[in-house]
Structures are given as C-alpha cells and as structure tokens.
mmCIF file with all atom_site columns, C-alpha atoms in Angstrom:
data_model
loop_
_atom_site.group_PDB
_atom_site.id
_atom_site.type_symbol
_atom_site.label_atom_id
_atom_site.label_alt_id
_atom_site.label_comp_id
_atom_site.label_asym_id
_atom_site.label_entity_id
_atom_site.label_seq_id
_atom_site.pdbx_PDB_ins_code
_atom_site.Cartn_x
_atom_site.Cartn_y
_atom_site.Cartn_z
_atom_site.occupancy
_atom_site.B_iso_or_equiv
_atom_site.pdbx_formal_charge
_atom_site.auth_seq_id
_atom_site.auth_comp_id
_atom_site.auth_asym_id
_atom_site.auth_atom_id
_atom_site.pdbx_PDB_model_num
ATOM 1   C CA . MET A 1 1   ? 9.311   4.199   6.189  1.00 44.00 ? 21  MET A CA 1
ATOM 2   C CA . TYR A 1 2   ? 12.574  5.813   7.230  1.00 45.00 ? 22  TYR A CA 1
ATOM 3   C CA . LEU A 1 3   ? 14.379  3.762   9.836  1.00 50.00 ? 23  LEU A CA 1
ATOM 4   C CA . GLY A 1 4   ? 17.028  5.850   11.537 1.00 51.00 ? 24  GLY A CA 1
ATOM 5   C CA . PRO A 1 5   ? 19.589  4.436   13.982 1.00 52.00 ? 25  PRO A CA 1
ATOM 6   C CA . ASP A 1 6   ? 17.355  5.001   17.026 1.00 51.00 ? 26  ASP A CA 1
ATOM 7   C CA . THR A 1 7   ? 14.356  3.378   15.360 1.00 53.00 ? 27  THR A CA 1
ATOM 8   C CA . ILE A 1 8   ? 16.324  0.323   14.270 1.00 60.00 ? 28  ILE A CA 1
ATOM 9   C CA . THR A 1 9   ? 17.770  -0.197  17.753 1.00 71.00 ? 29  THR A CA 1
ATOM 10  C CA . ILE A 1 10  ? 14.370  0.105   19.420 1.00 75.00 ? 30  ILE A CA 1
ATOM 11  C CA . MET A 1 11  ? 12.609  -2.089  16.860 1.00 81.00 ? 31  MET A CA 1
ATOM 12  C CA . SER A 1 12  ? 15.349  -4.670  16.218 1.00 82.00 ? 32  SER A CA 1
ATOM 13  C CA . SER A 1 13  ? 13.909  -7.545  18.278 1.00 86.00 ? 33  SER A CA 1
ATOM 14  C CA . PHE A 1 14  ? 10.414  -6.797  16.955 1.00 86.00 ? 34  PHE A CA 1
ATOM 15  C CA . LEU A 1 15  ? 11.624  -6.748  13.335 1.00 85.00 ? 35  LEU A CA 1
ATOM 16  C CA . GLU A 1 16  ? 13.523  -10.029 13.805 1.00 88.00 ? 36  GLU A CA 1
ATOM 17  C CA . GLU A 1 17  ? 10.419  -11.742 15.191 1.00 88.00 ? 37  GLU A CA 1
ATOM 18  C CA . PHE A 1 18  ? 8.268   -10.060 12.526 1.00 84.00 ? 38  PHE A CA 1
ATOM 19  C CA . GLN A 1 19  ? 10.440  -11.615 9.810  1.00 86.00 ? 39  GLN A CA 1
ATOM 20  C CA . ARG A 1 20  ? 10.819  -14.981 11.590 1.00 90.00 ? 40  ARG A CA 1
ATOM 21  C CA . ARG A 1 21  ? 7.021   -15.394 11.587 1.00 86.00 ? 41  ARG A CA 1
ATOM 22  C CA . ASN A 1 22  ? 6.868   -14.309 7.905  1.00 84.00 ? 42  ASN A CA 1
ATOM 23  C CA . LEU A 1 23  ? 4.611   -11.414 8.859  1.00 82.00 ? 43  LEU A CA 1
ATOM 24  C CA . ASP A 1 24  ? 6.727   -9.109  6.692  1.00 79.00 ? 44  ASP A CA 1
ATOM 25  C CA . LYS A 1 25  ? 5.096   -10.791 3.682  1.00 78.00 ? 45  LYS A CA 1
ATOM 26  C CA . LYS A 1 26  ? 1.589   -9.986  4.956  1.00 77.00 ? 46  LYS A CA 1
ATOM 27  C CA . PHE A 1 27  ? 1.920   -6.582  6.600  1.00 81.00 ? 47  PHE A CA 1
ATOM 28  C CA . ILE A 1 28  ? 3.987   -3.459  6.226  1.00 81.00 ? 48  ILE A CA 1
ATOM 29  C CA . ILE A 1 29  ? 4.817   -0.917  8.864  1.00 82.00 ? 49  ILE A CA 1
ATOM 30  C CA . ARG A 1 30  ? 3.968   2.432   7.317  1.00 84.00 ? 50  ARG A CA 1
ATOM 31  C CA . ARG A 1 31  ? 4.767   4.655   10.252 1.00 84.00 ? 51  ARG A CA 1
ATOM 32  C CA . ALA A 1 32  ? 6.500   4.441   13.598 1.00 83.00 ? 52  ALA A CA 1
ATOM 33  C CA . CYS A 1 33  ? 6.849   7.416   15.936 1.00 84.00 ? 53  CYS A CA 1
ATOM 34  C CA . LEU A 1 34  ? 9.306   7.614   18.788 1.00 83.00 ? 54  LEU A CA 1
ATOM 35  C CA . ARG A 1 35  ? 9.279   9.434   22.091 1.00 84.00 ? 55  ARG A CA 1
ATOM 36  C CA . ARG A 1 36  ? 12.081  9.813   24.565 1.00 81.00 ? 56  ARG A CA 1
ATOM 37  C CA . SER A 1 37  ? 11.175  9.265   28.222 1.00 76.00 ? 57  SER A CA 1
ATOM 38  C CA . THR A 1 38  ? 14.705  9.865   29.520 1.00 73.00 ? 58  THR A CA 1
ATOM 39  C CA . VAL A 1 39  ? 17.963  10.823  27.867 1.00 67.00 ? 59  VAL A CA 1
ATOM 40  C CA . GLN A 1 40  ? 18.630  7.175   26.981 1.00 71.00 ? 60  GLN A CA 1
ATOM 41  C CA . ASP A 1 41  ? 15.148  5.607   26.783 1.00 78.00 ? 61  ASP A CA 1
ATOM 42  C CA . TRP A 1 42  ? 13.235  5.804   23.524 1.00 80.00 ? 62  TRP A CA 1
ATOM 43  C CA . HIS A 1 43  ? 9.827   4.189   23.015 1.00 83.00 ? 63  HIS A CA 1
ATOM 44  C CA . ILE A 1 44  ? 7.602   3.523   20.027 1.00 86.00 ? 64  ILE A CA 1
ATOM 45  C CA . ILE A 1 45  ? 4.395   5.436   20.764 1.00 88.00 ? 65  ILE A CA 1
ATOM 46  C CA . GLU A 1 46  ? 2.617   5.358   17.399 1.00 90.00 ? 66  GLU A CA 1
ATOM 47  C CA . LEU A 1 47  ? 2.427   2.667   14.742 1.00 90.00 ? 67  LEU A CA 1
ATOM 48  C CA . THR A 1 48  ? 0.614   2.264   11.422 1.00 88.00 ? 68  THR A CA 1
ATOM 49  C CA . ILE A 1 49  ? 0.216   -1.270  10.062 1.00 84.00 ? 69  ILE A CA 1
ATOM 50  C CA . CYS A 1 50  ? -1.167  -2.080  6.591  1.00 83.00 ? 70  CYS A CA 1
ATOM 51  C CA . THR A 1 51  ? -1.983  -5.396  4.959  1.00 77.00 ? 71  THR A CA 1
ATOM 52  C CA . THR A 1 52  ? -0.022  -6.378  1.869  1.00 72.00 ? 72  THR A CA 1
ATOM 53  C CA . SER A 1 53  ? -1.602  -9.722  1.026  1.00 68.00 ? 73  SER A CA 1
ATOM 54  C CA . ALA A 1 54  ? -4.469  -11.983 1.943  1.00 60.00 ? 74  ALA A CA 1
ATOM 55  C CA . CYS A 1 55  ? -3.811  -13.367 5.397  1.00 63.00 ? 75  CYS A CA 1
ATOM 56  C CA . THR A 1 56  ? -5.345  -14.424 8.656  1.00 61.00 ? 76  THR A CA 1
ATOM 57  C CA . SER A 1 57  ? -2.626  -13.120 10.964 1.00 72.00 ? 77  SER A CA 1
ATOM 58  C CA . LEU A 1 58  ? -4.141  -9.946  12.413 1.00 77.00 ? 78  LEU A CA 1
ATOM 59  C CA . VAL A 1 59  ? -4.424  -11.302 15.958 1.00 82.00 ? 79  VAL A CA 1
ATOM 60  C CA . GLU A 1 60  ? -0.881  -12.700 15.702 1.00 84.00 ? 80  GLU A CA 1
ATOM 61  C CA . ILE A 1 61  ? 0.670   -9.394  14.660 1.00 83.00 ? 81  ILE A CA 1
ATOM 62  C CA . LEU A 1 62  ? -1.313  -7.421  17.239 1.00 87.00 ? 82  LEU A CA 1
ATOM 63  C CA . THR A 1 63  ? -0.105  -9.789  19.968 1.00 90.00 ? 83  THR A CA 1
ATOM 64  C CA . LEU A 1 64  ? 3.485   -9.254  18.826 1.00 90.00 ? 84  LEU A CA 1
ATOM 65  C CA . ILE A 1 65  ? 3.034   -5.465  18.703 1.00 91.00 ? 85  ILE A CA 1
ATOM 66  C CA . ALA A 1 66  ? 1.455   -5.376  22.183 1.00 92.00 ? 86  ALA A CA 1
ATOM 67  C CA . SER A 1 67  ? 4.319   -7.339  23.721 1.00 92.00 ? 87  SER A CA 1
ATOM 68  C CA . SER A 1 68  ? 7.018   -5.423  21.821 1.00 91.00 ? 88  SER A CA 1
ATOM 69  C CA . PHE A 1 69  ? 5.742   -1.876  22.371 1.00 90.00 ? 89  PHE A CA 1
ATOM 70  C CA . PRO A 1 70  ? 4.080   -1.585  25.796 1.00 90.00 ? 90  PRO A CA 1
ATOM 71  C CA . LYS A 1 71  ? 4.059   2.236   25.647 1.00 90.00 ? 91  LYS A CA 1
ATOM 72  C CA . LEU A 1 72  ? 2.203   2.380   22.318 1.00 91.00 ? 92  LEU A CA 1
ATOM 73  C CA . GLU A 1 73  ? -0.354  5.214   22.471 1.00 91.00 ? 93  GLU A CA 1
ATOM 74  C CA . ALA A 1 74  ? -1.753  5.266   18.928 1.00 91.00 ? 94  ALA A CA 1
ATOM 75  C CA . LEU A 1 75  ? -2.345  2.379   16.552 1.00 90.00 ? 95  LEU A CA 1
ATOM 76  C CA . THR A 1 76  ? -3.640  2.526   12.992 1.00 87.00 ? 96  THR A CA 1
ATOM 77  C CA . LEU A 1 77  ? -4.808  -0.673  11.304 1.00 82.00 ? 97  LEU A CA 1
ATOM 78  C CA . ASP A 1 78  ? -5.353  -0.261  7.575  1.00 80.00 ? 98  ASP A CA 1
ATOM 79  C CA . LEU A 1 79  ? -7.042  -3.405  6.289  1.00 73.00 ? 99  LEU A CA 1
ATOM 80  C CA . TYR A 1 80  ? -8.316  -1.930  3.020  1.00 65.00 ? 100 TYR A CA 1
ATOM 81  C CA . LEU A 1 81  ? -5.552  -3.011  0.672  1.00 59.00 ? 101 LEU A CA 1
ATOM 82  C CA . HIS A 1 82  ? -7.037  -6.404  -0.139 1.00 55.00 ? 102 HIS A CA 1
ATOM 83  C CA . ALA A 1 83  ? -10.564 -7.616  -0.673 1.00 50.00 ? 103 ALA A CA 1
ATOM 84  C CA . TYR A 1 84  ? -10.096 -10.658 1.555  1.00 51.00 ? 104 TYR A CA 1
ATOM 85  C CA . ILE A 1 85  ? -7.698  -10.868 4.445  1.00 54.00 ? 105 ILE A CA 1
ATOM 86  C CA . GLY A 1 86  ? -9.641  -13.236 6.628  1.00 66.00 ? 106 GLY A CA 1
ATOM 87  C CA . ILE A 1 87  ? -12.526 -12.996 9.030  1.00 71.00 ? 107 ILE A CA 1
ATOM 88  C CA . TYR A 1 88  ? -11.819 -12.400 12.702 1.00 73.00 ? 108 TYR A CA 1
ATOM 89  C CA . ASP A 1 89  ? -13.936 -13.040 15.741 1.00 76.00 ? 109 ASP A CA 1
ATOM 90  C CA . ALA A 1 90  ? -14.661 -9.650  17.332 1.00 76.00 ? 110 ALA A CA 1
ATOM 91  C CA . ASP A 1 91  ? -14.063 -11.034 20.827 1.00 79.00 ? 111 ASP A CA 1
ATOM 92  C CA . ASP A 1 92  ? -10.604 -12.344 19.862 1.00 81.00 ? 112 ASP A CA 1
ATOM 93  C CA . LEU A 1 93  ? -9.704  -8.937  18.479 1.00 80.00 ? 113 LEU A CA 1
ATOM 94  C CA . ALA A 1 94  ? -11.059 -7.205  21.603 1.00 80.00 ? 114 ALA A CA 1
ATOM 95  C CA . ASP A 1 95  ? -8.986  -9.539  23.812 1.00 85.00 ? 115 ASP A CA 1
ATOM 96  C CA . VAL A 1 96  ? -5.763  -8.745  21.988 1.00 86.00 ? 116 VAL A CA 1
ATOM 97  C CA . LEU A 1 97  ? -6.502  -4.995  21.901 1.00 84.00 ? 117 LEU A CA 1
ATOM 98  C CA . ALA A 1 98  ? -7.004  -5.076  25.686 1.00 85.00 ? 118 ALA A CA 1
ATOM 99  C CA . ARG A 1 99  ? -3.288  -5.989  25.994 1.00 89.00 ? 119 ARG A CA 1
ATOM 100 C CA . PHE A 1 100 ? -2.349  -2.479  24.862 1.00 88.00 ? 120 PHE A CA 1
ATOM 101 C CA . SER A 1 101 ? -2.180  -0.865  28.299 1.00 86.00 ? 121 SER A CA 1
ATOM 102 C CA . SER A 1 102 ? -1.075  2.579   27.051 1.00 88.00 ? 122 SER A CA 1
ATOM 103 C CA . LEU A 1 103 ? -3.235  2.755   23.919 1.00 87.00 ? 123 LEU A CA 1
ATOM 104 C CA . ARG A 1 104 ? -5.201  6.007   23.679 1.00 86.00 ? 124 ARG A CA 1
ATOM 105 C CA . VAL A 1 105 ? -6.116  6.216   19.976 1.00 85.00 ? 125 VAL A CA 1
ATOM 106 C CA . LEU A 1 106 ? -7.246  3.336   17.788 1.00 83.00 ? 126 LEU A CA 1
ATOM 107 C CA . TYR A 1 107 ? -7.780  4.042   14.100 1.00 82.00 ? 127 TYR A CA 1
ATOM 108 C CA . LEU A 1 108 ? -9.514  1.145   12.330 1.00 76.00 ? 128 LEU A CA 1
ATOM 109 C CA . GLN A 1 109 ? -9.754  1.301   8.573  1.00 77.00 ? 129 GLN A CA 1
ATOM 110 C CA . GLY A 1 110 ? -11.665 -1.499  6.875  1.00 70.00 ? 130 GLY A CA 1
ATOM 111 C CA . ALA A 1 111 ? -11.838 -3.607  10.040 1.00 68.00 ? 131 ALA A CA 1
ATOM 112 C CA . PHE A 1 112 ? -15.552 -4.068  10.584 1.00 66.00 ? 132 PHE A CA 1
ATOM 113 C CA . LYS A 1 113 ? -16.222 -5.855  7.319  1.00 66.00 ? 133 LYS A CA 1
ATOM 114 C CA . ARG A 1 114 ? -13.657 -8.425  8.498  1.00 68.00 ? 134 ARG A CA 1
ATOM 115 C CA . LEU A 1 115 ? -15.244 -9.049  11.906 1.00 70.00 ? 135 LEU A CA 1
ATOM 116 C CA . ARG A 1 116 ? -17.669 -11.717 13.016 1.00 70.00 ? 136 ARG A CA 1
ATOM 117 C CA . PHE A 1 117 ? -20.020 -10.747 15.848 1.00 68.00 ? 137 PHE A CA 1
ATOM 118 C CA . GLY A 1 118 ? -21.601 -13.651 17.680 1.00 65.00 ? 138 GLY A CA 1
ATOM 119 C CA . GLY A 1 119 ? -21.031 -16.058 14.807 1.00 60.00 ? 139 GLY A CA 1
ATOM 120 C CA . ARG A 1 120 ? -22.158 -13.739 12.006 1.00 56.00 ? 140 ARG A CA 1
ATOM 121 C CA . CYS A 1 121 ? -20.356 -11.221 9.866  1.00 54.00 ? 141 CYS A CA 1
ATOM 122 C CA . LEU A 1 122 ? -21.531 -7.703  9.306  1.00 50.00 ? 142 LEU A CA 1
ATOM 123 C CA . PRO A 1 123 ? -23.232 -7.165  5.966  1.00 46.00 ? 143 PRO A CA 1
ATOM 124 C CA . ARG A 1 124 ? -21.488 -5.039  3.348  1.00 44.00 ? 144 ARG A CA 1
ATOM 125 C CA . VAL A 1 125 ? -23.859 -2.143  3.941  1.00 39.00 ? 145 VAL A CA 1
ATOM 126 C CA . CYS A 1 126 ? -23.904 -1.975  7.701  1.00 41.00 ? 146 CYS A CA 1
ATOM 127 C CA . ARG A 1 127 ? -26.392 0.872   7.949  1.00 38.00 ? 147 ARG A CA 1
ATOM 128 C CA . ALA A 1 128 ? -29.052 -1.281  6.319  1.00 38.00 ? 148 ALA A CA 1
ATOM 129 C CA . ASP A 1 129 ? -28.977 -3.656  9.291  1.00 43.00 ? 149 ASP A CA 1
ATOM 130 C CA . PRO A 1 130 ? -29.430 -1.776  12.581 1.00 41.00 ? 150 PRO A CA 1
ATOM 131 C CA . THR A 1 131 ? -28.833 -4.948  14.600 1.00 48.00 ? 151 THR A CA 1
ATOM 132 C CA . SER A 1 132 ? -25.382 -5.408  13.085 1.00 53.00 ? 152 SER A CA 1
ATOM 133 C CA . THR A 1 133 ? -24.576 -1.749  13.555 1.00 51.00 ? 153 THR A CA 1
ATOM 134 C CA . LEU A 1 134 ? -25.572 -2.062  17.203 1.00 54.00 ? 154 LEU A CA 1
ATOM 135 C CA . ASP A 1 135 ? -23.400 -5.178  17.503 1.00 58.00 ? 155 ASP A CA 1
ATOM 136 C CA . ALA A 1 136 ? -20.461 -3.243  16.094 1.00 56.00 ? 156 ALA A CA 1
ATOM 137 C CA . TYR A 1 137 ? -20.955 -0.325  18.474 1.00 55.00 ? 157 TYR A CA 1
ATOM 138 C CA . ALA A 1 138 ? -21.414 -2.716  21.402 1.00 59.00 ? 158 ALA A CA 1
ATOM 139 C CA . TRP A 1 139 ? -18.092 -4.283  20.457 1.00 58.00 ? 159 TRP A CA 1
ATOM 140 C CA . VAL A 1 140 ? -16.402 -0.863  20.375 1.00 59.00 ? 160 VAL A CA 1
ATOM 141 C CA . ILE A 1 141 ? -17.823 -0.118  23.823 1.00 57.00 ? 161 ILE A CA 1
ATOM 142 C CA . SER A 1 142 ? -16.627 -3.501  25.119 1.00 59.00 ? 162 SER A CA 1
ATOM 143 C CA . ILE A 1 143 ? -13.094 -2.689  23.965 1.00 56.00 ? 163 ILE A CA 1
ATOM 144 C CA . SER A 1 144 ? -13.293 0.630   25.795 1.00 54.00 ? 164 SER A CA 1
ATOM 145 C CA . ARG A 1 145 ? -14.427 -1.112  28.969 1.00 52.00 ? 165 ARG A CA 1
ATOM 146 C CA . SER A 1 146 ? -11.753 -3.803  28.694 1.00 53.00 ? 166 SER A CA 1
ATOM 147 C CA . CYS A 1 147 ? -9.106  -1.076  28.692 1.00 51.00 ? 167 CYS A CA 1
ATOM 148 C CA . GLY A 1 148 ? -9.959  -0.284  32.295 1.00 49.00 ? 168 GLY A CA 1
ATOM 149 C CA . GLU A 1 149 ? -9.289  3.190   33.622 1.00 45.00 ? 169 GLU A CA 1
ATOM 150 C CA . GLN A 1 150 ? -7.665  4.574   30.495 1.00 49.00 ? 170 GLN A CA 1
ATOM 151 C CA . SER A 1 151 ? -9.749  6.433   27.991 1.00 49.00 ? 171 SER A CA 1
ATOM 152 C CA . LEU A 1 152 ? -9.611  5.195   24.420 1.00 50.00 ? 172 LEU A CA 1
ATOM 153 C CA . GLU A 1 153 ? -10.443 7.375   21.444 1.00 51.00 ? 173 GLU A CA 1
ATOM 154 C CA . PHE A 1 154 ? -11.677 5.648   18.301 1.00 51.00 ? 174 PHE A CA 1
ATOM 155 C CA . ARG A 1 155 ? -11.002 7.318   14.989 1.00 50.00 ? 175 ARG A CA 1
ATOM 156 C CA . GLY A 1 156 ? -11.964 6.234   11.523 1.00 46.00 ? 176 GLY A CA 1
ATOM 157 C CA . LEU A 1 157 ? -14.426 3.483   12.318 1.00 46.00 ? 177 LEU A CA 1
ATOM 158 C CA . TYR A 1 158 ? -14.817 2.598   8.674  1.00 42.00 ? 178 TYR A CA 1
ATOM 159 C CA . TRP A 1 159 ? -17.169 -0.258  8.004  1.00 40.00 ? 179 TRP A CA 1
#
C-alpha cells in the first residue's frame, strides 16, 4: 500500500495503536482511500483489511478501525488467507459492525465459515444445510437493522 504524506498524517494514531497491539503481525492494510471534506480535512472512507496469520483479533481490530475512522463508508474484510483464524460469535461481530455509523458497503470474504451462530458454526458447505444458511442471512439482516436509518450494501458474502 502506498502511504503518501496525507495518508500517514491521517492514519498516524491508528498505525501507532495498530502496532502497539501487535495487530500488524496478524493483519495487513491492503487499501485505504481518502476523501477531503474541506480544504484541510481528509478522512479515510474505504479500507481493505486482510489476515496474515492465524489469530483471534478480528473484533479487536474492527473496534480500533471504528473508533479511528468514523467516516468509513466501505470496508473489505478478507479472511481467506489462512485456514484457521479463529471462530467468532456472530452477535459479537454484529455489535462491533454496528459502531460503523457511516458504513455503506461491507465486503466479507471468507467470514461466514469463521462465524458461530447461536453456539454452532456453519458447515463447510452452507447450501447443504438450509437452517444454517437462514441463520447466516438472518445475521446479515440483523446487522442491517442495527445500523439504523442508513442503508448498508453487502457485497461478496462468501461462505
């Protein structure tokens, strides 16, 4: 990722905290897009995060991203790089995603095989189990509802 002077200034406190928590050893930031709201104010509006090693820090990094970039409009989570990066409770993930007040597009890649719905994980072939598929869609709908008035577009719901 190219970090120009504006990007580094905007992301400096985030990157310091990212490194302090050792998240830089578990995730990489593949893409960050900026938008200017005034002549002086720049904001991160799009971010792509990828896993780099087995970890259980997804909720932690999402909490940090939500607090660091309140104007984030698009978020891509690429969890495909490793076979095991932990199992997450779907409700915990929905709670942290609800903190993104400006989020409009959520691109989840490899997320559903890492989620536990009501104490059980989705099977590897989700389409073979309609109940689990319904659980997954119900979870997606619950995230949409938890975002309040804003509309949220889901892209790439890869199981």
